[in-house]
N, CA, C and O atoms as a printed pandas DataFrame, in Angstrom:
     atom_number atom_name residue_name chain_id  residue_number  x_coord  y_coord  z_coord
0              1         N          UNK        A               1   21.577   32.547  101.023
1              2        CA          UNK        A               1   22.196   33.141   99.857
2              3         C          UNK        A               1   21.855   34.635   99.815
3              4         O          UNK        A               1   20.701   35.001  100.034
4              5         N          UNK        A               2   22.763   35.441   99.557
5              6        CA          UNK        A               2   22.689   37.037   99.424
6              7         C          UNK        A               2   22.432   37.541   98.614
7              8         O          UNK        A               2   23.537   37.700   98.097
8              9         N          UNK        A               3   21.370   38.247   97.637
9             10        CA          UNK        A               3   20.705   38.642   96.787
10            11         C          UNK        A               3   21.165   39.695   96.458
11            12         O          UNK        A               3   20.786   40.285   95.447
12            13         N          UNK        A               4   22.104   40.147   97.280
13            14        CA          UNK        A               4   23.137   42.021   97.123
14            15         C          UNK        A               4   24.623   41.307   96.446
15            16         O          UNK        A               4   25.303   40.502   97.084
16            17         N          UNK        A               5   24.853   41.630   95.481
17            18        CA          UNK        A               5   26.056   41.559   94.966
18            19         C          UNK        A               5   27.021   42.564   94.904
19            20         O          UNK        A               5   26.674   43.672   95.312
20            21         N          UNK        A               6   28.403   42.388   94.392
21            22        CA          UNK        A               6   29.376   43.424   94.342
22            23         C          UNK        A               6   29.099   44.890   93.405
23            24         O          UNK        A               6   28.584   44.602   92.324
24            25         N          UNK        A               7   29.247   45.860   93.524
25            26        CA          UNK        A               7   28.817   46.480   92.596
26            27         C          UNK        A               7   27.488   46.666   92.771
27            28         O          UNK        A               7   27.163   47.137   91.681
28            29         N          UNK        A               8   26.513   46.604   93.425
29            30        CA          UNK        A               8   25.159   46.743   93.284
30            31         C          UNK        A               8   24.918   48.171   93.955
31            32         O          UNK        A               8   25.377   48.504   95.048
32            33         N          UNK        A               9   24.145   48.939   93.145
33            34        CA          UNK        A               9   22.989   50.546   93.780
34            35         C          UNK        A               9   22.324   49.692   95.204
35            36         O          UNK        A               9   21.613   48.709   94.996
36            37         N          UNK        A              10   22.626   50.165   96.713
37            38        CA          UNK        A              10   21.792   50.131   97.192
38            39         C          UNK        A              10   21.425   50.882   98.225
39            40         O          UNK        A              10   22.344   51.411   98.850
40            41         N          UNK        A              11   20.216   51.095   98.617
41            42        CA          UNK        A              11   19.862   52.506   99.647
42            43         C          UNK        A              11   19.847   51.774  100.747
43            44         O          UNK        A              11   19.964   50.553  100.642
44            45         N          UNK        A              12   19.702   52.382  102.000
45            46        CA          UNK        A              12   20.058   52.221  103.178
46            47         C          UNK        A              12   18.089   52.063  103.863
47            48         O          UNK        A              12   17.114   52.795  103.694
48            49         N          UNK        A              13   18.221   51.170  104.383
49            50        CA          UNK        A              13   16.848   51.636  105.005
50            51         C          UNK        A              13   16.393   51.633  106.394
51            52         O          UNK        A              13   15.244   51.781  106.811
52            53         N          UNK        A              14   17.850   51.373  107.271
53            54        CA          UNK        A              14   17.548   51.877  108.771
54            55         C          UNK        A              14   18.945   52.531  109.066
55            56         O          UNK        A              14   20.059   52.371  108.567
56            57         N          UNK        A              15   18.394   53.434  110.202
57            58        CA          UNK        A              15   20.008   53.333  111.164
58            59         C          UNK        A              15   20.098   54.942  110.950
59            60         O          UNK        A              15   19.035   55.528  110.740
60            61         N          UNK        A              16   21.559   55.845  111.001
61            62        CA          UNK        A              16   21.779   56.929  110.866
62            63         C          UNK        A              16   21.763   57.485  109.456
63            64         O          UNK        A              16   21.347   58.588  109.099
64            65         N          UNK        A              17   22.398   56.324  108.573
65            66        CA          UNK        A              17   22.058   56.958  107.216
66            67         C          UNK        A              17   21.060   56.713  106.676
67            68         O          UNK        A              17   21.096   56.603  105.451
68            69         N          UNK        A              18   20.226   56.595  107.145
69            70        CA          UNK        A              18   18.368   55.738  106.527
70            71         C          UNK        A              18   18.654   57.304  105.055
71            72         O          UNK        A              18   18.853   58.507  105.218
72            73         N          UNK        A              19   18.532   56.465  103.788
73            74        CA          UNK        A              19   17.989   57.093  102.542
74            75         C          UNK        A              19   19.101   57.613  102.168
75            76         O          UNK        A              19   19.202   58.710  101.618
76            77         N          UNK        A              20   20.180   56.723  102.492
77            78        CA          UNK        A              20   21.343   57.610  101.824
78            79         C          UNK        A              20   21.981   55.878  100.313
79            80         O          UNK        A              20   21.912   54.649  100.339
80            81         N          UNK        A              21   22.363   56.650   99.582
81            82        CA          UNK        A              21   22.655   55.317   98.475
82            83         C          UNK        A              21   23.663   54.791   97.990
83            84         O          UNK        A              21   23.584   55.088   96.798
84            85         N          UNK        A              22   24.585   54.187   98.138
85            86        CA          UNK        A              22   25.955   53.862   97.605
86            87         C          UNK        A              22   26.352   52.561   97.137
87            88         O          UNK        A              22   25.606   51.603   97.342
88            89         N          UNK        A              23   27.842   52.371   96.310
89            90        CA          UNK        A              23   27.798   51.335   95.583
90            91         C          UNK        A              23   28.233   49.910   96.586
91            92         O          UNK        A              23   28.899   49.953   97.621
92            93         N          UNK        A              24   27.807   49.023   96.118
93            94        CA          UNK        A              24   28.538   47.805   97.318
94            95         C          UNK        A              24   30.385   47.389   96.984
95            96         O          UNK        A              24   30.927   46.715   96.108
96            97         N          UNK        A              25   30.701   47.859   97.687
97            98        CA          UNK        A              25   32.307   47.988   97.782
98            99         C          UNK        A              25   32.642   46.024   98.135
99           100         O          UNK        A              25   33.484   45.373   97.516
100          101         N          UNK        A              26   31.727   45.452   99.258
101          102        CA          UNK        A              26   32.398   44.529   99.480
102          103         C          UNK        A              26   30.993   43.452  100.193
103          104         O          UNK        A              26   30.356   43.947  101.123
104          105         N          UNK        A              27   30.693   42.357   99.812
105          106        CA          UNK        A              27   29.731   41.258  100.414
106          107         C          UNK        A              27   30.505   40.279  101.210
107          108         O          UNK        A              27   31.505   39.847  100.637
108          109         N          UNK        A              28   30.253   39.801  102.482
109          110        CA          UNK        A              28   30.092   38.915  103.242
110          111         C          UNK        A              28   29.331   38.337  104.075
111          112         O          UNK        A              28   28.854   38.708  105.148
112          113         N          UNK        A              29   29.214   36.840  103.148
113          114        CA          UNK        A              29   27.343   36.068  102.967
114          115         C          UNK        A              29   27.700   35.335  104.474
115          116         O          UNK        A              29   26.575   35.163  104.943
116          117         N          UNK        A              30   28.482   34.921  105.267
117          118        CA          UNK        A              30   29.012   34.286  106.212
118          119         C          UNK        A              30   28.393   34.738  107.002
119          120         O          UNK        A              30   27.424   34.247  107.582
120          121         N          UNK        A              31   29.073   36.156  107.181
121          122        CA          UNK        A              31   28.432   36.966  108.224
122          123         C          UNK        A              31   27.310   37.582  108.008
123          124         O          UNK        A              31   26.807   37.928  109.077
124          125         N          UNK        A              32   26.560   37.934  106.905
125          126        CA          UNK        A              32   25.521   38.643  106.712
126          127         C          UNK        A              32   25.549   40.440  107.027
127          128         O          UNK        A              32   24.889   41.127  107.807
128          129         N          UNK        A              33   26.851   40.864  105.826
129          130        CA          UNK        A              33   26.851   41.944  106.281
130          131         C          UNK        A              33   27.848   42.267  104.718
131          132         O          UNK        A              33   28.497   41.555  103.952
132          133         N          UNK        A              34   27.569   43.515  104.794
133          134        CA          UNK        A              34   28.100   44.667  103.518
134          135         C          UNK        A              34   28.940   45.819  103.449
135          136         O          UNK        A              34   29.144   46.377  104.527
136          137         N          UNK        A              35   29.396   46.233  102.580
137          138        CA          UNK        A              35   30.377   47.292  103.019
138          139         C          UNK        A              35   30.084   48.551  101.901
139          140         O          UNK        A              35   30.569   48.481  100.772
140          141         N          UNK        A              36   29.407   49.483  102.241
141          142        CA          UNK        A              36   28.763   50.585  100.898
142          143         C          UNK        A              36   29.663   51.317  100.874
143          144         O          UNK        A              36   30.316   51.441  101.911
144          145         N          UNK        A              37   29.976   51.954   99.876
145          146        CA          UNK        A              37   30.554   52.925  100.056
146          147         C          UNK        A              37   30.218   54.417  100.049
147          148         O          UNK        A              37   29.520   54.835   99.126
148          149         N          UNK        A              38   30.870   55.689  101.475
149          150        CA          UNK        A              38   30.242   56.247  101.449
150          151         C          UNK        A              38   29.054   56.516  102.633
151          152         O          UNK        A              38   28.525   57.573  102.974
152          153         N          UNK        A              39   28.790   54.697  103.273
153          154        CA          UNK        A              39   27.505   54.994  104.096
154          155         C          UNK        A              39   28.205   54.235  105.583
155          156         O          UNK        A              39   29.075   53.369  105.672
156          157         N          UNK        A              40   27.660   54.740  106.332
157          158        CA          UNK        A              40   28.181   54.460  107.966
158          159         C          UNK        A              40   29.688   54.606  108.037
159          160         O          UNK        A              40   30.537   53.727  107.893
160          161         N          UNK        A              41   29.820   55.691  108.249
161          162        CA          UNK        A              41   31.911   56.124  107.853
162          163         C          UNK        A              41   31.929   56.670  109.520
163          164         O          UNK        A              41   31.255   57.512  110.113
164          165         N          UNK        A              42   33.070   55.729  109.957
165          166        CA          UNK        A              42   32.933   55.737  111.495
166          167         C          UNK        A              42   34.421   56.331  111.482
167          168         O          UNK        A              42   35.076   56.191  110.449
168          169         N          UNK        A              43   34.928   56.922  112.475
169          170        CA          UNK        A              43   36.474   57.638  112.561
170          171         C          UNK        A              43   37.155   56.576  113.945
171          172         O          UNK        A              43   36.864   56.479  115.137
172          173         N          UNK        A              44   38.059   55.978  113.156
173          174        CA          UNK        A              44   38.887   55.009  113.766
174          175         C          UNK        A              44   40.635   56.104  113.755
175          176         O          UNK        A              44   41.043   56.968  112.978
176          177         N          UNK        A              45   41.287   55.421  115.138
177          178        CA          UNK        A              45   42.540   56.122  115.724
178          179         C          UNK        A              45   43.521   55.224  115.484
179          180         O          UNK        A              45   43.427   54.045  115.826
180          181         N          UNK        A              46   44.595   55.754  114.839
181          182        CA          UNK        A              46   45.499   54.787  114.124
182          183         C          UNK        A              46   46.854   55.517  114.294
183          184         O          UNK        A              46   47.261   56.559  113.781
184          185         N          UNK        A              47   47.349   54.778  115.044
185          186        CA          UNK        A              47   49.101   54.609  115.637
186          187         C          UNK        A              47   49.936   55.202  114.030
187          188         O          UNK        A              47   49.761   54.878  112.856
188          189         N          UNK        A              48   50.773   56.091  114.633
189          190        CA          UNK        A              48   51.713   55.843  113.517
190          191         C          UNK        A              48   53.052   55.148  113.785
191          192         O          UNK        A              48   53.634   55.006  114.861
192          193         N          UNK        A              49   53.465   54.679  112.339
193          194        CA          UNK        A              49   54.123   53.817  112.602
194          195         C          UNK        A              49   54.688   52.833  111.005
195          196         O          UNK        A              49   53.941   53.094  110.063
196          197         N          UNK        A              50   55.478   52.131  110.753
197          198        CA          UNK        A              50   56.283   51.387  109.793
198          199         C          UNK        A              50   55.166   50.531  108.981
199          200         O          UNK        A              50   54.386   49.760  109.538
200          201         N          UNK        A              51   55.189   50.686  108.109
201          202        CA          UNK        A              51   53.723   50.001  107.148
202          203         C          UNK        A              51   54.249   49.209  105.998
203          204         O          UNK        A              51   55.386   49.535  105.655
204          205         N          UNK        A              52   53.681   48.234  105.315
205          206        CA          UNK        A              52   54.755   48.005  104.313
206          207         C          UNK        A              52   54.956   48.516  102.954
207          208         O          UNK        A              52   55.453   48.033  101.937
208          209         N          UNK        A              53   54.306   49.872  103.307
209          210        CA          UNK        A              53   54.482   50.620  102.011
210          211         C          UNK        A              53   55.053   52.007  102.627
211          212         O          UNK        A              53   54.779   53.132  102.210
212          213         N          UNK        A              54   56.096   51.613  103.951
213          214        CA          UNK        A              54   56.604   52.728  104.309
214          215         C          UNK        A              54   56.274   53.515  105.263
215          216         O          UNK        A              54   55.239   52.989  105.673
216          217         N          UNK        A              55   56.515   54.704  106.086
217          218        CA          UNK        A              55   56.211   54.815  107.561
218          219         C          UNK        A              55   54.605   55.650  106.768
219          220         O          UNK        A              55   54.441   56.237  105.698
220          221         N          UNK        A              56   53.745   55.346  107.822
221          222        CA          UNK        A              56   52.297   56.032  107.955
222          223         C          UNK        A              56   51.907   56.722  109.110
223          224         O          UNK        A              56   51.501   56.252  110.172
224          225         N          UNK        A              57   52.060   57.777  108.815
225          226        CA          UNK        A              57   51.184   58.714  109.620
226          227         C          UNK        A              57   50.012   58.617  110.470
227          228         O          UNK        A              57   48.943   58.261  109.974
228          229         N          UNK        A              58   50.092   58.852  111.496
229          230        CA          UNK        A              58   49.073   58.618  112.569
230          231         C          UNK        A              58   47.873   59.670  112.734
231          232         O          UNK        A              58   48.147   60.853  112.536
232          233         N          UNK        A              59   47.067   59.454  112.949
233          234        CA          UNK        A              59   45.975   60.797  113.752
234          235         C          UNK        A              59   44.245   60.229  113.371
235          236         O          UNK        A              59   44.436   59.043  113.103
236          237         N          UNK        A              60   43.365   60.378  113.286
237          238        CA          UNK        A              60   42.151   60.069  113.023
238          239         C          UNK        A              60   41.724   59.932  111.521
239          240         O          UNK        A              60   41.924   60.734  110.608
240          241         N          UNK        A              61   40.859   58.283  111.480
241          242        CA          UNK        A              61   40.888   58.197  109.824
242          243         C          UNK        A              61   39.457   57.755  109.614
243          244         O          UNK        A              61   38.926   56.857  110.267
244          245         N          UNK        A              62   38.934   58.377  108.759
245          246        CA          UNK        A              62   37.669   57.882  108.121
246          247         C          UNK        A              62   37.523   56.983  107.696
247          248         O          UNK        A              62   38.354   56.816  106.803
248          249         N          UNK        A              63   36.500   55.711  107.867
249          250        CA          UNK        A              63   36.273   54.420  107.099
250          251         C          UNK        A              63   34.879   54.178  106.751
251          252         O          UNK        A              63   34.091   55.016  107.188
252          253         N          UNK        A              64   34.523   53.471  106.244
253          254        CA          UNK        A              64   33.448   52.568  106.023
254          255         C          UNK        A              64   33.469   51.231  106.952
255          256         O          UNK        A              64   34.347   50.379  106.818
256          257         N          UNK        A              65   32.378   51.123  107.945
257          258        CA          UNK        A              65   31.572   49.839  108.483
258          259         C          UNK        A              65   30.677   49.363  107.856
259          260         O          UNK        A              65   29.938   49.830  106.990
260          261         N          UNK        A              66   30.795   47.938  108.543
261          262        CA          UNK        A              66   30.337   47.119  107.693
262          263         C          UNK        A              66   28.737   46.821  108.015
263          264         O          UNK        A              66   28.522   46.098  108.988
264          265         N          UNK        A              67   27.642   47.305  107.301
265          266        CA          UNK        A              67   26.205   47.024  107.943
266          267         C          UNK        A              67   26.040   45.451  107.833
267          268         O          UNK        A              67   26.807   44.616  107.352
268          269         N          UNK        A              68   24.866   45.320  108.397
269          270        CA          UNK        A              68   23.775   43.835  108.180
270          271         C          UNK        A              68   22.709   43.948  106.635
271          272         O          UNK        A              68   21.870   44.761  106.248
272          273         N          UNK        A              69   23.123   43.027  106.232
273          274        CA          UNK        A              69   22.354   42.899  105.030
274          275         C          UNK        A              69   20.438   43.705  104.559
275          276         O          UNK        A              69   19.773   44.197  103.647
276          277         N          UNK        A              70   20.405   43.169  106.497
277          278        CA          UNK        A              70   19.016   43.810  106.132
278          279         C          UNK        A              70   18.713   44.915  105.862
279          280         O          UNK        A              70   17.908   45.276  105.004
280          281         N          UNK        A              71   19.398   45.616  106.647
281          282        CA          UNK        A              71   19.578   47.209  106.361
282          283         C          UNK        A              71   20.083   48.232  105.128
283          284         O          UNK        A              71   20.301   49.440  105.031
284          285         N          UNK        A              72   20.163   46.720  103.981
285          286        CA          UNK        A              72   19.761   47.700  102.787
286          287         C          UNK        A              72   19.324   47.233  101.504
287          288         O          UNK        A              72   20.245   46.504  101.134
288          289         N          UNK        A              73   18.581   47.237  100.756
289          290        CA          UNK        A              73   18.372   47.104   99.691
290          291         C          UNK        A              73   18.039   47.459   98.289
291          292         O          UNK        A              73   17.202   48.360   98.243
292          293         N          UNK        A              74   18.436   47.027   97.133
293          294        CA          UNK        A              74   18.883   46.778   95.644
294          295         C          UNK        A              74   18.030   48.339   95.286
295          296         O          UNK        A              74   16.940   48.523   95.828
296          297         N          UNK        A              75   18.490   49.187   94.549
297          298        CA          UNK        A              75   18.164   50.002   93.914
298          299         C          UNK        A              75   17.805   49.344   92.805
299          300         O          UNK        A              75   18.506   48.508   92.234
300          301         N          UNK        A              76   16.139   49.888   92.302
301          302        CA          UNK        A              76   15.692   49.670   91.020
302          303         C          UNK        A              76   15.988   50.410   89.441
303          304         O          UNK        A              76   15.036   51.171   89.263
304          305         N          UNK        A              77   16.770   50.467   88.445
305          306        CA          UNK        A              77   17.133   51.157   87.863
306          307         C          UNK        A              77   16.123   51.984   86.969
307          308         O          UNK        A              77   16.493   52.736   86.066
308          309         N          UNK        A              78   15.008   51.795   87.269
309          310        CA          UNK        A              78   14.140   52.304   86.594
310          311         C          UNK        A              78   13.204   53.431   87.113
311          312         O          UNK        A              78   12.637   54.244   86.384
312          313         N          UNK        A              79   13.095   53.358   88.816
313          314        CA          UNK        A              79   12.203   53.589   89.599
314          315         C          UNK        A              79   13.289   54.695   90.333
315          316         O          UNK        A              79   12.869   55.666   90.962
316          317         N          UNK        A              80   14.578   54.435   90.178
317          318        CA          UNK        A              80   15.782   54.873   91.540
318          319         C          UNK        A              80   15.144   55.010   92.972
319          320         O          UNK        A              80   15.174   56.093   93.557
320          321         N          UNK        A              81   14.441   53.649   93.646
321          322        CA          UNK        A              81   14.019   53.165   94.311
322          323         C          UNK        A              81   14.410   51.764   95.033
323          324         O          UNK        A              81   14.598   50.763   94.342
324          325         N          UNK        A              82   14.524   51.728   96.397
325          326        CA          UNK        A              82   14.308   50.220   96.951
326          327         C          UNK        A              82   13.880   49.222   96.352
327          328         O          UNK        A              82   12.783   49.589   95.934
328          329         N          UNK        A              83   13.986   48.546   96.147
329          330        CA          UNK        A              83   13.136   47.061   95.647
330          331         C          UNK        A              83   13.926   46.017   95.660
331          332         O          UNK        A              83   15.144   46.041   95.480
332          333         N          UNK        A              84   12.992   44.708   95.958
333          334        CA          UNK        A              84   13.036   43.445   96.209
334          335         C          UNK        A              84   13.854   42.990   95.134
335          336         O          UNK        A              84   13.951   43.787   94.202
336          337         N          UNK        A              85   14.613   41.650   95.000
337          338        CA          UNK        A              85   15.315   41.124   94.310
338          339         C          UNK        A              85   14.578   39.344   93.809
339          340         O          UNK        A              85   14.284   38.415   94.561
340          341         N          UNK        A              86   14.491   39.417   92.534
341          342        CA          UNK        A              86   14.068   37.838   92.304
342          343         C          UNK        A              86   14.530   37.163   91.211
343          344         O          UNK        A              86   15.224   37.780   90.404
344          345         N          UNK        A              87   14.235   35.838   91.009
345          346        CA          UNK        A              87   15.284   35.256   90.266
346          347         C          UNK        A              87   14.415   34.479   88.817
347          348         O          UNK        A              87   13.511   33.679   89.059
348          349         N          UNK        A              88   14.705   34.731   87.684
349          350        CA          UNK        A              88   14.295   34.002   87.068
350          351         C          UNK        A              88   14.819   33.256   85.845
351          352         O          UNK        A              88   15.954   33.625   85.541
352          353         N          UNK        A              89   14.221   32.151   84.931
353          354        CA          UNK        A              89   14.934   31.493   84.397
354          355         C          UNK        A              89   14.784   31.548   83.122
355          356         O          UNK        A              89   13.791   30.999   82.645
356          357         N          UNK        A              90   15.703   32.205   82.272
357          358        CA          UNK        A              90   15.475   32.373   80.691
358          359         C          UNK        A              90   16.109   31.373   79.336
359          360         O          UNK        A              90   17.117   30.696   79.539
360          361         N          UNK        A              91   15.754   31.366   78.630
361          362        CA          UNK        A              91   16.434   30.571   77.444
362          363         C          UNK        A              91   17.034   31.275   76.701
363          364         O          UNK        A              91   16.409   32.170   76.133
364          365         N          UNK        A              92   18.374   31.116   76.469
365          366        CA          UNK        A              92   19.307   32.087   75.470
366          367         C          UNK        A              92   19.927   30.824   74.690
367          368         O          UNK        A              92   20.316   29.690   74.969
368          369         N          UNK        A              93   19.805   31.622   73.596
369          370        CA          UNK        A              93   20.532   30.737   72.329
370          371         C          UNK        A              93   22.093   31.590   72.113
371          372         O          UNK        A              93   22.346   32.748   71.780
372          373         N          UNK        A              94   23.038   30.316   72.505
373          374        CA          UNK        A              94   24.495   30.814   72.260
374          375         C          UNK        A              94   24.726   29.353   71.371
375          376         O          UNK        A              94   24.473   28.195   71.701
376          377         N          UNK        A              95   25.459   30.045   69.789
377          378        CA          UNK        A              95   26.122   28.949   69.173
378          379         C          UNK        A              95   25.486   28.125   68.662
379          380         O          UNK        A              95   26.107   27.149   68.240
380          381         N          UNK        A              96   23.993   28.167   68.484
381          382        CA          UNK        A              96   23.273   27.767   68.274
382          383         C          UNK        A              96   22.532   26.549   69.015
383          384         O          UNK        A              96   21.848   25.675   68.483
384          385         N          UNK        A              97   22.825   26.704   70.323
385          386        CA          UNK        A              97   22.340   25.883   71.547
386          387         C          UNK        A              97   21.718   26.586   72.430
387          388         O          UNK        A              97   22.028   27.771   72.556
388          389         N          UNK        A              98   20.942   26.146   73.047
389          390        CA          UNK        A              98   19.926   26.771   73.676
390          391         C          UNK        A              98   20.333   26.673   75.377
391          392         O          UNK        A              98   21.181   25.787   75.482
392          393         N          UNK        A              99   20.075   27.169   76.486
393          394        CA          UNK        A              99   20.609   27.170   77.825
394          395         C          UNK        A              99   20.072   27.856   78.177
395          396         O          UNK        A              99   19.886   28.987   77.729
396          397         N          UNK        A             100   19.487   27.164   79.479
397          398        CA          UNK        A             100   18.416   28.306   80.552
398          399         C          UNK        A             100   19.374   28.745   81.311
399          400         O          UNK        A             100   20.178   27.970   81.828
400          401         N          UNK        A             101   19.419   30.109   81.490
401          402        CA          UNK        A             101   20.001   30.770   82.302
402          403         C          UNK        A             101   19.634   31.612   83.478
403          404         O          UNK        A             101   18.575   32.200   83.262
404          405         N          UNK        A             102   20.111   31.853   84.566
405          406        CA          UNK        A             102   19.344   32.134   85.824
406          407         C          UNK        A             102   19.448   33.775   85.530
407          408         O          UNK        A             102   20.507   34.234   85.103
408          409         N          UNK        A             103   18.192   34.711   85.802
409          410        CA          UNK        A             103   18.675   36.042   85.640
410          411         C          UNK        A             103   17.754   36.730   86.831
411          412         O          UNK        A             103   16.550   36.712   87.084
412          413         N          UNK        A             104   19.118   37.456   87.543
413          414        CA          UNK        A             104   18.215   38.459   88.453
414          415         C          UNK        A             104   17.676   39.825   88.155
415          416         O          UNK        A             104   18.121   40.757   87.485
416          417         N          UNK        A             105   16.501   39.646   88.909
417          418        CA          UNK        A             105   15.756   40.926   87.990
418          419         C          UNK        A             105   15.165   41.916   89.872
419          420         O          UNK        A             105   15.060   41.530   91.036
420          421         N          UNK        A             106   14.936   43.287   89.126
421          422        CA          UNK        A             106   13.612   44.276   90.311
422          423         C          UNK        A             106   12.356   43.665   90.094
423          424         O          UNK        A             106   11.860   43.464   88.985
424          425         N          UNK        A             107   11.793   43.341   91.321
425          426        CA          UNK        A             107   10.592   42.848   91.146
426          427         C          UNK        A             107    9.189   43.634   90.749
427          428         O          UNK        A             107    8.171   43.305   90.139
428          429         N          UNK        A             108    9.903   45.499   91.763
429          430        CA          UNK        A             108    8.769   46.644   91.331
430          431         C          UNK        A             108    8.541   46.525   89.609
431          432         O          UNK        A             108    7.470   46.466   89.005
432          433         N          UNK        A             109    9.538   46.516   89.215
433          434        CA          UNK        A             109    9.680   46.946   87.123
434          435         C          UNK        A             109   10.072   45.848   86.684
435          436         O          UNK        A             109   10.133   45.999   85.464
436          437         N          UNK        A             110   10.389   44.784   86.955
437          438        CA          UNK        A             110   10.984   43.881   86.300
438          439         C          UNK        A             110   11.777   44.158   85.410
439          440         O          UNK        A             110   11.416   43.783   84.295
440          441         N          UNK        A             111   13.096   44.874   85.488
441          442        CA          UNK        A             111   14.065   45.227   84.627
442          443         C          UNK        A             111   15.085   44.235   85.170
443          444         O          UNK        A             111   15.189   44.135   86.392
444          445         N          UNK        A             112   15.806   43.533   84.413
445          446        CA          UNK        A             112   17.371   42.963   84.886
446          447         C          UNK        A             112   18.590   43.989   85.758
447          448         O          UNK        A             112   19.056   45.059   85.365
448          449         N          UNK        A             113   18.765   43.571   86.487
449          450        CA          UNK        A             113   20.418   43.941   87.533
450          451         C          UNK        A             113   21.393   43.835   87.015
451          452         O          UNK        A             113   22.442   44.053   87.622
């Protein structure tokens, strides 16, 4: 299970962009890999040609690749730091019923994600 969700702050911590920080554009737990945005932007060569939103222009295009999970993790919102991800289980009263609910939190500050 992947502890990086959509939308999540996270910094980079190997490779060419080591310490660079961006938002998570896209998770895939299958493969074990992420898509930041902003970080590892590789220049891919693209034909022009009939698209279905009409002819597209060809010549060299900037993207985002997709890293390995390990290579980055959860910004702490408190710290604007790396940190670990953990899970814990709270009681909230909705409606006047009570329900434990699972909440992920930074483990450095223990603030909620």
């Amino acid at each position: 299970m992947a502890k990086i969700k959509k939308d999540d702050l996270v910094q980079v911590l190997s490779g060419k962009d080591r310490g660079k920080q961006g938002k998570v554009l896209r998770v895939l737990p299958k493969e074990d890999k992420v898509l930041v945005e902003g970080v590892n932007r590789v220049t891919k060569h693209v034909r022009a040609g009939q698209g279905p939103d009409g002819a597209t222009e060809g010549g060299r295009v900037e993207e985002e690749a997709l890293l390995h999970i390990s290579k980055v993790a959860v910004v702490d919102p408190e710290t604007e730091k790396p940190t670990r991800v953990g899970y814990r289980f709270e009681e909230v009263e909705e409606d006047g019923e009570t329900k434990t609910v699972k909440v992920r939190y930074a483990k450095a500050s223990g603030k909620e994600l």
